[in-house]
PDB file of C-alpha atoms and ligand atoms in Angstrom:
ATOM      1  CA  UNK A   1      32.205  92.209  80.430  1.00 94.00           C
ATOM      2  CA  UNK A   2      35.498  92.253  82.278  1.00 94.00           C
ATOM      3  CA  UNK A   3      34.966  95.988  82.900  1.00 95.00           C
ATOM      4  CA  UNK A   4      32.091  95.085  85.240  1.00 96.00           C
ATOM      5  CA  UNK A   5      34.252  92.953  87.548  1.00 98.00           C
ATOM      6  CA  UNK A   6      37.689  94.544  87.070  1.00 97.00           C
ATOM      7  CA  UNK A   7      37.686  96.156  90.521  1.00 97.00           C
ATOM      8  CA  UNK A   8      37.274  92.803  92.281  1.00 98.00           C
ATOM      9  CA  UNK A   9      40.098  90.957  90.486  1.00 98.00           C
ATOM     10  CA  UNK A  10      43.506  90.287  92.028  1.00 98.00           C
ATOM     11  CA  UNK A  11      46.855  89.273  90.572  1.00 98.00           C
ATOM     12  CA  UNK A  12      47.572  85.516  90.879  1.00 96.00           C
ATOM     13  CA  UNK A  13      51.282  86.242  91.375  1.00 96.00           C
ATOM     14  CA  UNK A  14      51.304  88.983  94.015  1.00 96.00           C
ATOM     15  CA  UNK A  15      47.697  89.490  95.146  1.00 96.00           C
ATOM     16  CA  UNK A  16      47.560  93.184  94.207  1.00 98.00           C
ATOM     17  CA  UNK A  17      44.494  94.591  92.459  1.00 98.00           C
ATOM     18  CA  UNK A  18      44.245  94.470  88.671  1.00 97.00           C
ATOM     19  CA  UNK A  19      43.171  97.156  86.236  1.00 95.00           C
ATOM     20  CA  UNK A  20      42.266  97.008  82.560  1.00 94.00           C
ATOM     21  CA  UNK A  21      44.325  99.085  80.186  1.00 88.00           C
ATOM     22  CA  UNK A  22      42.573 101.803  78.225  1.00 81.00           C
ATOM     23  CA  UNK A  23      42.186  99.569  75.173  1.00 85.00           C
ATOM     24  CA  UNK A  24      40.557  96.817  77.295  1.00 80.00           C
ATOM     25  CA  UNK A  25      42.960  94.221  75.920  1.00 89.00           C
ATOM     26  CA  UNK A  26      45.020  93.510  79.028  1.00 95.00           C
ATOM     27  CA  UNK A  27      44.922  93.526  82.835  1.00 97.00           C
ATOM     28  CA  UNK A  28      47.888  94.706  84.855  1.00 97.00           C
ATOM     29  CA  UNK A  29      48.736  94.929  88.569  1.00 97.00           C
ATOM     30  CA  UNK A  30      50.805  97.658  90.265  1.00 94.00           C
ATOM     31  CA  UNK A  31      53.674  95.147  90.484  1.00 96.00           C
ATOM     32  CA  UNK A  32      53.863  94.988  86.678  1.00 95.00           C
ATOM     33  CA  UNK A  33      52.307  91.536  86.085  1.00 96.00           C
ATOM     34  CA  UNK A  34      50.276  91.603  82.898  1.00 96.00           C
ATOM     35  CA  UNK A  35      47.530  89.346  81.514  1.00 96.00           C
ATOM     36  CA  UNK A  36      46.149  89.443  77.986  1.00 95.00           C
ATOM     37  CA  UNK A  37      42.416  89.431  77.394  1.00 96.00           C
ATOM     38  CA  UNK A  38      41.594  86.740  74.801  1.00 96.00           C
ATOM     39  CA  UNK A  39      39.775  87.926  71.717  1.00 95.00           C
ATOM     40  CA  UNK A  40      36.733  85.924  72.895  1.00 96.00           C
ATOM     41  CA  UNK A  41      36.570  88.227  75.933  1.00 96.00           C
ATOM     42  CA  UNK A  42      37.851  86.106  78.837  1.00 97.00           C
ATOM     43  CA  UNK A  43      41.143  86.503  80.700  1.00 97.00           C
ATOM     44  CA  UNK A  44      43.369  83.793  82.154  1.00 97.00           C
ATOM     45  CA  UNK A  45      44.581  84.503  85.690  1.00 97.00           C
ATOM     46  CA  UNK A  46      46.200  81.101  86.151  1.00 94.00           C
ATOM     47  CA  UNK A  47      49.673  81.082  87.634  1.00 86.00           C
ATOM     48  CA  UNK A  48      52.226  79.967  85.030  1.00 77.00           C
ATOM     49  CA  UNK A  49      52.760  76.484  86.478  1.00 73.00           C
ATOM     50  CA  UNK A  50      49.065  75.547  86.568  1.00 75.00           C
ATOM     51  CA  UNK A  51      47.762  72.592  84.585  1.00 78.00           C
ATOM     52  CA  UNK A  52      44.252  72.627  83.243  1.00 75.00           C
ATOM     53  CA  UNK A  53      43.667  68.882  82.831  1.00 80.00           C
ATOM     54  CA  UNK A  54      40.474  68.721  84.899  1.00 82.00           C
ATOM     55  CA  UNK A  55      38.694  71.380  82.836  1.00 91.00           C
ATOM     56  CA  UNK A  56      35.873  70.508  80.483  1.00 92.00           C
ATOM     57  CA  UNK A  57      37.001  69.737  76.937  1.00 93.00           C
ATOM     58  CA  UNK A  58      35.553  71.437  73.844  1.00 94.00           C
ATOM     59  CA  UNK A  59      33.309  68.400  73.241  1.00 92.00           C
ATOM     60  CA  UNK A  60      31.982  68.378  76.803  1.00 92.00           C
ATOM     61  CA  UNK A  61      31.258  72.104  76.625  1.00 95.00           C
ATOM     62  CA  UNK A  62      29.355  71.748  73.352  1.00 95.00           C
ATOM     63  CA  UNK A  63      27.280  68.893  74.796  1.00 93.00           C
ATOM     64  CA  UNK A  64      26.552  70.955  77.923  1.00 95.00           C
ATOM     65  CA  UNK A  65      25.651  74.109  76.015  1.00 96.00           C
ATOM     66  CA  UNK A  66      23.195  72.255  73.757  1.00 94.00           C
ATOM     67  CA  UNK A  67      21.632  70.368  76.649  1.00 96.00           C
ATOM     68  CA  UNK A  68      21.181  73.486  78.784  1.00 97.00           C
ATOM     69  CA  UNK A  69      19.876  75.525  75.845  1.00 95.00           C
ATOM     70  CA  UNK A  70      17.105  72.942  75.397  1.00 95.00           C
ATOM     71  CA  UNK A  71      15.876  73.918  78.887  1.00 97.00           C
ATOM     72  CA  UNK A  72      16.207  70.521  80.573  1.00 97.00           C
ATOM     73  CA  UNK A  73      17.758  72.040  83.716  1.00 98.00           C
ATOM     74  CA  UNK A  74      15.636  75.170  83.750  1.00 98.00           C
ATOM     75  CA  UNK A  75      14.080  74.224  87.148  1.00 98.00           C
ATOM     76  CA  UNK A  76      17.576  74.464  88.654  1.00 98.00           C
ATOM     77  CA  UNK A  77      18.190  77.869  87.061  1.00 98.00           C
ATOM     78  CA  UNK A  78      14.843  79.143  88.342  1.00 98.00           C
ATOM     79  CA  UNK A  79      15.474  77.879  91.872  1.00 98.00           C
ATOM     80  CA  UNK A  80      18.844  79.631  91.911  1.00 98.00           C
ATOM     81  CA  UNK A  81      17.376  82.880  90.601  1.00 97.00           C
ATOM     82  CA  UNK A  82      14.710  82.791  93.325  1.00 97.00           C
ATOM     83  CA  UNK A  83      17.209  81.980  96.072  1.00 97.00           C
ATOM     84  CA  UNK A  84      19.550  84.753  94.914  1.00 96.00           C
ATOM     85  CA  UNK A  85      17.053  87.370  96.078  1.00 89.00           C
ATOM     86  CA  UNK A  86      17.405  90.990  95.046  1.00 78.00           C
ATOM     87  CA  UNK A  87      20.863  91.912  96.288  1.00 74.00           C
ATOM     88  CA  UNK A  88      23.267  93.707  93.963  1.00 85.00           C
ATOM     89  CA  UNK A  89      27.056  93.530  94.072  1.00 96.00           C
ATOM     90  CA  UNK A  90      29.179  90.667  92.820  1.00 98.00           C
ATOM     91  CA  UNK A  91      27.947  87.134  92.118  1.00 98.00           C
ATOM     92  CA  UNK A  92      30.913  84.764  91.665  1.00 98.00           C
ATOM     93  CA  UNK A  93      30.201  81.412  90.029  1.00 98.00           C
ATOM     94  CA  UNK A  94      32.890  78.843  90.797  1.00 98.00           C
ATOM     95  CA  UNK A  95      33.071  76.200  88.064  1.00 98.00           C
ATOM     96  CA  UNK A  96      30.673  78.348  86.032  1.00 98.00           C
ATOM     97  CA  UNK A  97      30.874  76.310  82.838  1.00 98.00           C
ATOM     98  CA  UNK A  98      29.036  78.070  80.034  1.00 98.00           C
ATOM     99  CA  UNK A  99      27.573  80.705  82.377  1.00 98.00           C
ATOM    100  CA  UNK A 100      24.034  79.384  82.026  1.00 98.00           C
ATOM    101  CA  UNK A 101      23.105  79.585  85.714  1.00 98.00           C
ATOM    102  CA  UNK A 102      25.000  82.822  86.358  1.00 98.00           C
ATOM    103  CA  UNK A 103      23.155  84.449  83.462  1.00 98.00           C
ATOM    104  CA  UNK A 104      19.791  83.429  84.924  1.00 98.00           C
ATOM    105  CA  UNK A 105      20.755  84.794  88.346  1.00 98.00           C
ATOM    106  CA  UNK A 106      21.914  88.111  86.846  1.00 98.00           C
ATOM    107  CA  UNK A 107      18.616  88.433  84.988  1.00 97.00           C
ATOM    108  CA  UNK A 108      16.902  88.215  88.377  1.00 95.00           C
ATOM    109  CA  UNK A 109      19.284  90.687  90.066  1.00 95.00           C
ATOM    110  CA  UNK A 110      19.525  93.700  87.753  1.00 93.00           C
ATOM    111  CA  UNK A 111      22.081  95.599  89.887  1.00 93.00           C
ATOM    112  CA  UNK A 112      24.586  92.762  90.130  1.00 97.00           C
ATOM    113  CA  UNK A 113      27.518  91.766  87.978  1.00 98.00           C
ATOM    114  CA  UNK A 114      28.936  88.274  87.681  1.00 98.00           C
ATOM    115  CA  UNK A 115      32.352  86.620  87.666  1.00 98.00           C
ATOM    116  CA  UNK A 116      32.351  83.325  85.762  1.00 98.00           C
ATOM    117  CA  UNK A 117      35.313  81.342  87.127  1.00 98.00           C
ATOM    118  CA  UNK A 118      36.370  78.107  85.475  1.00 98.00           C
ATOM    119  CA  UNK A 119      39.524  76.315  84.435  1.00 97.00           C
ATOM    120  CA  UNK A 120      38.177  75.498  80.951  1.00 96.00           C
ATOM    121  CA  UNK A 121      38.713  78.175  78.315  1.00 96.00           C
ATOM    122  CA  UNK A 122      36.212  76.370  76.106  1.00 97.00           C
ATOM    123  CA  UNK A 123      33.547  76.911  78.753  1.00 98.00           C
ATOM    124  CA  UNK A 124      34.533  80.535  79.325  1.00 98.00           C
ATOM    125  CA  UNK A 125      34.408  81.449  75.650  1.00 98.00           C
ATOM    126  CA  UNK A 126      30.699  80.813  76.023  1.00 98.00           C
ATOM    127  CA  UNK A 127      30.351  82.292  79.501  1.00 98.00           C
ATOM    128  CA  UNK A 128      31.896  85.573  78.307  1.00 98.00           C
ATOM    129  CA  UNK A 129      28.961  85.906  75.885  1.00 98.00           C
ATOM    130  CA  UNK A 130      26.250  84.431  78.119  1.00 98.00           C
ATOM    131  CA  UNK A 131      25.215  87.750  79.686  1.00 98.00           C
ATOM    132  CA  UNK A 132      26.326  91.393  79.246  1.00 98.00           C
ATOM    133  CA  UNK A 133      27.200  91.702  82.963  1.00 98.00           C
ATOM    134  CA  UNK A 134      29.416  88.578  83.110  1.00 98.00           C
ATOM    135  CA  UNK A 135      33.205  88.810  83.182  1.00 98.00           C
ATOM    136  CA  UNK A 136      34.917  85.468  82.544  1.00 98.00           C
ATOM    137  CA  UNK A 137      38.157  84.462  84.273  1.00 98.00           C
ATOM    138  CA  UNK A 138      40.188  81.273  83.858  1.00 97.00           C
ATOM    139  CA  UNK A 139      41.429  80.124  87.261  1.00 97.00           C
ATOM    140  CA  UNK A 140      41.851  76.962  89.321  1.00 96.00           C
ATOM    141  CA  UNK A 141      39.262  76.366  92.038  1.00 97.00           C
ATOM    142  CA  UNK A 142      41.943  74.593  94.113  1.00 95.00           C
ATOM    143  CA  UNK A 143      44.260  77.603  94.192  1.00 95.00           C
ATOM    144  CA  UNK A 144      43.732  81.017  95.748  1.00 96.00           C
ATOM    145  CA  UNK A 145      40.946  82.587  93.681  1.00 98.00           C
ATOM    146  CA  UNK A 146      41.902  85.812  91.871  1.00 98.00           C
ATOM    147  CA  UNK A 147      39.259  87.784  93.789  1.00 98.00           C
ATOM    148  CA  UNK A 148      39.666  90.291  96.619  1.00 98.00           C
ATOM    149  CA  UNK A 149      38.779  89.377 100.215  1.00 98.00           C
ATOM    150  CA  UNK A 150      35.112  89.899 101.066  1.00 98.00           C
ATOM    151  CA  UNK A 151      34.146  91.154  97.600  1.00 98.00           C
ATOM    152  CA  UNK A 152      31.293  88.762  96.747  1.00 98.00           C
ATOM    153  CA  UNK A 153      27.699  89.022  97.888  1.00 97.00           C
ATOM    154  CA  UNK A 154      26.896  85.613  96.526  1.00 98.00           C
ATOM    155  CA  UNK A 155      28.887  82.586  95.363  1.00 98.00           C
ATOM    156  CA  UNK A 156      27.286  79.992  93.095  1.00 98.00           C
ATOM    157  CA  UNK A 157      28.586  76.445  92.830  1.00 98.00           C
ATOM    158  CA  UNK A 158      26.657  74.085  90.558  1.00 98.00           C
ATOM    159  CA  UNK A 159      27.964  70.544  89.968  1.00 96.00           C
ATOM    160  CA  UNK A 160      31.456  71.964  90.349  1.00 95.00           C
ATOM    161  CA  UNK A 161      34.556  71.839  92.571  1.00 94.00           C
ATOM    162  CA  UNK A 162      34.135  73.483  95.974  1.00 95.00           C
ATOM    163  CA  UNK A 163      36.932  75.150  97.880  1.00 97.00           C
ATOM    164  CA  UNK A 164      35.546  76.009 101.336  1.00 97.00           C
ATOM    165  CA  UNK A 165      38.321  78.281 102.624  1.00 98.00           C
ATOM    166  CA  UNK A 166      38.497  80.305  99.409  1.00 98.00           C
ATOM    167  CA  UNK A 167      34.708  80.645  99.126  1.00 98.00           C
ATOM    168  CA  UNK A 168      34.680  81.902 102.710  1.00 98.00           C
ATOM    169  CA  UNK A 169      37.513  84.363 102.022  1.00 98.00           C
ATOM    170  CA  UNK A 170      35.891  85.988  98.993  1.00 98.00           C
ATOM    171  CA  UNK A 171      32.395  86.260 100.528  1.00 98.00           C
ATOM    172  CA  UNK A 172      31.531  89.488 102.303  1.00 97.00           C
ATOM    173  CA  UNK A 173      30.288  89.154 105.906  1.00 96.00           C
ATOM    174  CA  UNK A 174      26.721  87.878 105.640  1.00 95.00           C
ATOM    175  CA  UNK A 175      27.257  86.798 102.027  1.00 97.00           C
ATOM    176  CA  UNK A 176      25.909  83.422 100.898  1.00 97.00           C
ATOM    177  CA  UNK A 177      26.933  80.367  98.926  1.00 98.00           C
ATOM    178  CA  UNK A 178      24.224  78.705  96.805  1.00 98.00           C
ATOM    179  CA  UNK A 179      25.373  75.163  96.135  1.00 98.00           C
ATOM    180  CA  UNK A 180      23.670  72.694  93.799  1.00 97.00           C
ATOM    181  CA  UNK A 181      24.657  69.045  94.034  1.00 95.00           C
ATOM    182  CA  UNK A 182      23.074  65.877  92.660  1.00 94.00           C
ATOM    183  CA  UNK A 183      21.339  63.433  94.992  1.00 94.00           C
ATOM    184  CA  UNK A 184      21.742  59.676  94.647  1.00 92.00           C
ATOM    185  CA  UNK A 185      18.515  59.631  92.574  1.00 94.00           C
ATOM    186  CA  UNK A 186      19.783  62.034  89.899  1.00 94.00           C
ATOM    187  CA  UNK A 187      19.500  60.492  86.388  1.00 94.00           C
ATOM    188  CA  UNK A 188      18.958  57.114  88.058  1.00 93.00           C
ATOM    189  CA  UNK A 189      17.254  55.553  85.009  1.00 94.00           C
ATOM    190  CA  UNK A 190      20.342  56.316  82.889  1.00 93.00           C
ATOM    191  CA  UNK A 191      22.764  55.266  85.614  1.00 89.00           C
ATOM    192  CA  UNK A 192      21.164  51.823  85.648  1.00 86.00           C
ATOM    193  CA  UNK A 193      20.677  51.352  81.901  1.00 89.00           C
ATOM    194  CA  UNK A 194      24.003  52.803  80.752  1.00 88.00           C
ATOM    195  CA  UNK A 195      26.244  51.771  83.626  1.00 84.00           C
ATOM    196  CA  UNK A 196      27.163  55.351  84.599  1.00 85.00           C
ATOM    197  CA  UNK A 197      28.971  56.536  87.702  1.00 81.00           C
ATOM    198  CA  UNK A 198      26.465  56.825  90.506  1.00 80.00           C
ATOM    199  CA  UNK A 199      26.288  59.496  93.196  1.00 79.00           C
ATOM    200  CA  UNK A 200      26.659  57.770  96.529  1.00 79.00           C
ATOM    201  CA  UNK A 201      24.327  58.562  99.404  1.00 77.00           C
ATOM    202  CA  UNK A 202      27.197  59.751 101.535  1.00 80.00           C
ATOM    203  CA  UNK A 203      27.939  62.617  99.178  1.00 78.00           C
ATOM    204  CA  UNK A 204      25.733  65.124 101.009  1.00 76.00           C
ATOM    205  CA  UNK A 205      27.404  64.375 104.314  1.00 82.00           C
ATOM    206  CA  UNK A 206      30.844  64.676 102.778  1.00 87.00           C
ATOM    207  CA  UNK A 207      30.052  68.075 101.269  1.00 86.00           C
ATOM    208  CA  UNK A 208      28.806  69.327 104.628  1.00 87.00           C
ATOM    209  CA  UNK A 209      31.847  68.003 106.440  1.00 89.00           C
ATOM    210  CA  UNK A 210      34.244  69.673 104.044  1.00 91.00           C
ATOM    211  CA  UNK A 211      32.462  73.026 104.159  1.00 95.00           C
ATOM    212  CA  UNK A 212      31.483  73.155 107.827  1.00 93.00           C
ATOM    213  CA  UNK A 213      34.731  74.677 109.147  1.00 95.00           C
ATOM    214  CA  UNK A 214      34.179  77.630 106.797  1.00 96.00           C
ATOM    215  CA  UNK A 215      30.475  78.027 106.151  1.00 97.00           C
ATOM    216  CA  UNK A 216      27.260  77.368 108.009  1.00 97.00           C
ATOM    217  CA  UNK A 217      24.395  75.512 106.316  1.00 96.00           C
ATOM    218  CA  UNK A 218      21.271  77.641 106.709  1.00 96.00           C
ATOM    219  CA  UNK A 219      18.779  75.989 104.377  1.00 96.00           C
ATOM    220  CA  UNK A 220      18.468  73.004 102.081  1.00 96.00           C
ATOM    221  CA  UNK A 221      15.753  72.168  99.570  1.00 97.00           C
ATOM    222  CA  UNK A 222      15.381  69.179  97.321  1.00 97.00           C
ATOM    223  CA  UNK A 223      14.341  69.674  93.759  1.00 98.00           C
ATOM    224  CA  UNK A 224      12.949  66.765  91.738  1.00 98.00           C
ATOM    225  CA  UNK A 225      11.746  67.025  88.181  1.00 98.00           C
ATOM    226  CA  UNK A 226      11.229  64.789  85.165  1.00 98.00           C
ATOM    227  CA  UNK A 227      13.379  65.140  82.071  1.00 97.00           C
ATOM    228  CA  UNK A 228      11.996  63.895  78.749  1.00 97.00           C
ATOM    229  CA  UNK A 229      15.076  63.164  76.716  1.00 97.00           C
ATOM    230  CA  UNK A 230      15.686  62.129  73.139  1.00 96.00           C
ATOM    231  CA  UNK A 231      18.528  59.652  72.793  1.00 94.00           C
ATOM    232  CA  UNK A 232      20.711  62.527  71.583  1.00 93.00           C
ATOM    233  CA  UNK A 233      19.852  64.521  74.730  1.00 94.00           C
ATOM    234  CA  UNK A 234      20.608  61.493  76.893  1.00 94.00           C
ATOM    235  CA  UNK A 235      23.961  61.055  75.157  1.00 91.00           C
ATOM    236  CA  UNK A 236      24.644  64.765  75.771  1.00 91.00           C
ATOM    237  CA  UNK A 237      23.896  64.547  79.484  1.00 92.00           C
ATOM    238  CA  UNK A 238      26.392  61.682  79.677  1.00 88.00           C
ATOM    239  CA  UNK A 239      28.985  63.467  77.556  1.00 85.00           C
ATOM    240  CA  UNK A 240      28.865  66.747  79.463  1.00 88.00           C
ATOM    241  CA  UNK A 241      29.514  65.370  82.951  1.00 81.00           C
ATOM    242  CA  UNK A 242      32.056  63.297  84.820  1.00 79.00           C
ATOM    243  CA  UNK A 243      31.018  60.210  82.854  1.00 79.00           C
ATOM    244  CA  UNK A 244      32.646  61.721  79.772  1.00 76.00           C
ATOM    245  CA  UNK A 245      35.999  60.780  81.297  1.00 76.00           C
ATOM    246  CA  UNK A 246      35.023  57.200  82.142  1.00 77.00           C
ATOM    247  CA  UNK A 247      32.677  55.713  79.552  1.00 77.00           C
ATOM    248  CA  UNK A 248      32.983  54.260  76.108  1.00 82.00           C
ATOM    249  CA  UNK A 249      30.658  55.952  73.542  1.00 82.00           C
ATOM    250  CA  UNK A 250      29.908  52.619  71.841  1.00 85.00           C
ATOM    251  CA  UNK A 251      28.636  51.170  75.114  1.00 85.00           C
ATOM    252  CA  UNK A 252      26.463  54.254  75.687  1.00 88.00           C
ATOM    253  CA  UNK A 253      24.998  53.997  72.183  1.00 89.00           C
ATOM    254  CA  UNK A 254      24.227  50.298  72.730  1.00 90.00           C
ATOM    255  CA  UNK A 255      22.579  51.040  76.080  1.00 91.00           C
ATOM    256  CA  UNK A 256      20.492  53.877  74.621  1.00 93.00           C
ATOM    257  CA  UNK A 257      19.200  51.637  71.812  1.00 93.00           C
ATOM    258  CA  UNK A 258      17.396  49.582  74.456  1.00 93.00           C
ATOM    259  CA  UNK A 259      15.552  52.599  75.959  1.00 95.00           C
ATOM    260  CA  UNK A 260      12.279  54.193  74.828  1.00 96.00           C
ATOM    261  CA  UNK A 261      12.456  57.548  73.039  1.00 95.00           C
ATOM    262  CA  UNK A 262      11.841  59.975  74.537  1.00 96.00           C
ATOM    263  CA  UNK A 263      13.052  58.433  77.767  1.00 97.00           C
ATOM    264  CA  UNK A 264      11.780  59.814  81.071  1.00 97.00           C
ATOM    265  CA  UNK A 265      14.587  60.459  83.493  1.00 97.00           C
ATOM    266  CA  UNK A 266      14.587  61.780  87.065  1.00 97.00           C
ATOM    267  CA  UNK A 267      16.363  65.033  87.803  1.00 97.00           C
ATOM    268  CA  UNK A 268      17.143  65.223  91.516  1.00 96.00           C
ATOM    269  CA  UNK A 269      19.365  67.827  93.118  1.00 97.00           C
ATOM    270  CA  UNK A 270      19.586  69.692  96.349  1.00 96.00           C
ATOM    271  CA  UNK A 271      20.038  73.418  96.662  1.00 98.00           C
ATOM    272  CA  UNK A 272      21.953  74.243  99.821  1.00 97.00           C
ATOM    273  CA  UNK A 273      22.354  77.756 101.159  1.00 97.00           C
ATOM    274  CA  UNK A 274      25.421  78.436 103.304  1.00 97.00           C
ATOM    275  CA  UNK A 275      26.419  81.594 105.102  1.00 97.00           C
TER     276      UNK A 275
HETATM  277  C1  SAM B 301      30.011  69.528  85.647  1.00 84.42           C
HETATM  278  S1  SAM B 301      30.631  71.072  85.053  1.00 84.42           S
HETATM  279  C2  SAM B 301      29.446  72.233  85.687  1.00 84.42           C
HETATM  280  C3  SAM B 301      29.469  73.559  84.962  1.00 84.42           C
HETATM  281  C4  SAM B 301      28.327  74.532  85.333  1.00 84.42           C
HETATM  282  N1  SAM B 301      28.332  74.881  86.738  1.00 84.42           N
HETATM  283  C5  SAM B 301      27.003  73.939  84.948  1.00 84.42           C
HETATM  284  O1  SAM B 301      26.403  73.254  85.780  1.00 84.42           O
HETATM  285  O2  SAM B 301      26.578  74.120  83.793  1.00 84.42           O
HETATM  286  C6  SAM B 301      32.052  71.325  86.091  1.00 84.42           C
HETATM  287  C7  SAM B 301      32.852  72.555  85.712  1.00 84.42           C
HETATM  288  O3  SAM B 301      33.957  72.680  86.610  1.00 84.42           O
HETATM  289  C8  SAM B 301      35.092  73.060  85.861  1.00 84.42           C
HETATM  290  N2  SAM B 301      36.296  72.670  86.616  1.00 84.42           N
HETATM  291  C9  SAM B 301      36.821  71.440  86.770  1.00 84.42           C
HETATM  292  N3  SAM B 301      37.942  71.488  87.515  1.00 84.42           N
HETATM  293  C10 SAM B 301      38.113  72.799  87.845  1.00 84.42           C
HETATM  294  C11 SAM B 301      39.087  73.506  88.621  1.00 84.42           C
HETATM  295  N4  SAM B 301      40.101  72.867  89.179  1.00 84.42           N
HETATM  296  N5  SAM B 301      38.952  74.834  88.759  1.00 84.42           N
HETATM  297  C12 SAM B 301      37.917  75.498  88.161  1.00 84.42           C
HETATM  298  N6  SAM B 301      36.973  74.881  87.438  1.00 84.42           N
HETATM  299  C13 SAM B 301      37.071  73.556  87.278  1.00 84.42           C
HETATM  300  C14 SAM B 301      34.926  72.365  84.536  1.00 84.42           C
HETATM  301  O4  SAM B 301      35.692  72.956  83.503  1.00 84.42           O
HETATM  302  C15 SAM B 301      33.425  72.496  84.308  1.00 84.42           C
HETATM  303  O5  SAM B 301      33.089  73.668  83.611  1.00 84.42           O
HETATM  304 ZN1   ZN B 302      51.042  91.094  90.404  1.00 84.42          ZN
END
């Protein structure tokens, strides 16, 4: 709930702290800026001129929620929960989506609360309900995050936009970033058969280069697992990711018709820990 993370939130207009009114329906800073809490439980702390075009659409969020609920990416959730360790405090998930991974981490860290940050209100409607200790906040990862300096013990970033300087600013000294990114082998059987966007082998180096002025890589593990997907699951994994913006559903359906069912697909990601 927003009550759990209220003390860490800052005003996107003036940077002052925010507090919930007694009825829990709005946040307000000492400078008088006010933000309504949506009836689904999230709050938007986007500055007025922000555009939300890169956020996941309602269709993408539904595809993602169904796919994750079926447990196909459970190995990633478990690896994150293990890496999170037992520390309490605030876990901020940047590009949190439906809150699936943040919820798993909070289950493993009973004293912590979580901030689900995303630009998609469709995603955050779900994240707000994903775990009792999650507060969900609409914001833009490429702007100053509406979180106080040094307030987070842990930042999660799973298949999502990364803003090195802001992640560094909101982490407490000694705090960590757990970053999950696909390797060039991720979903390779579908990439070939359906003509999807591929992850290039340079991606890892580029991530490191962008983050290295702000954060130090301390550990990296590769995680490979096999997904057994129905054609509907395979269509969902396409529809919930960046391919949703670039592919034609008829071409995907035609490509899927030529694959066995269930189809075995490689899951391949790396979990990087930065300090
Ligand atoms: C591929 S999804 C991953 C979601 C979640 N981490 C997961 O793996 O289930 C990327 C997420 O980043 C969000 N996103 C895209 N652009 C963003 C931005 N500028 N600021 C914040 N979130 C953004 C999308 O709305 C989406 O929820
Ligand atoms: Zn303000």
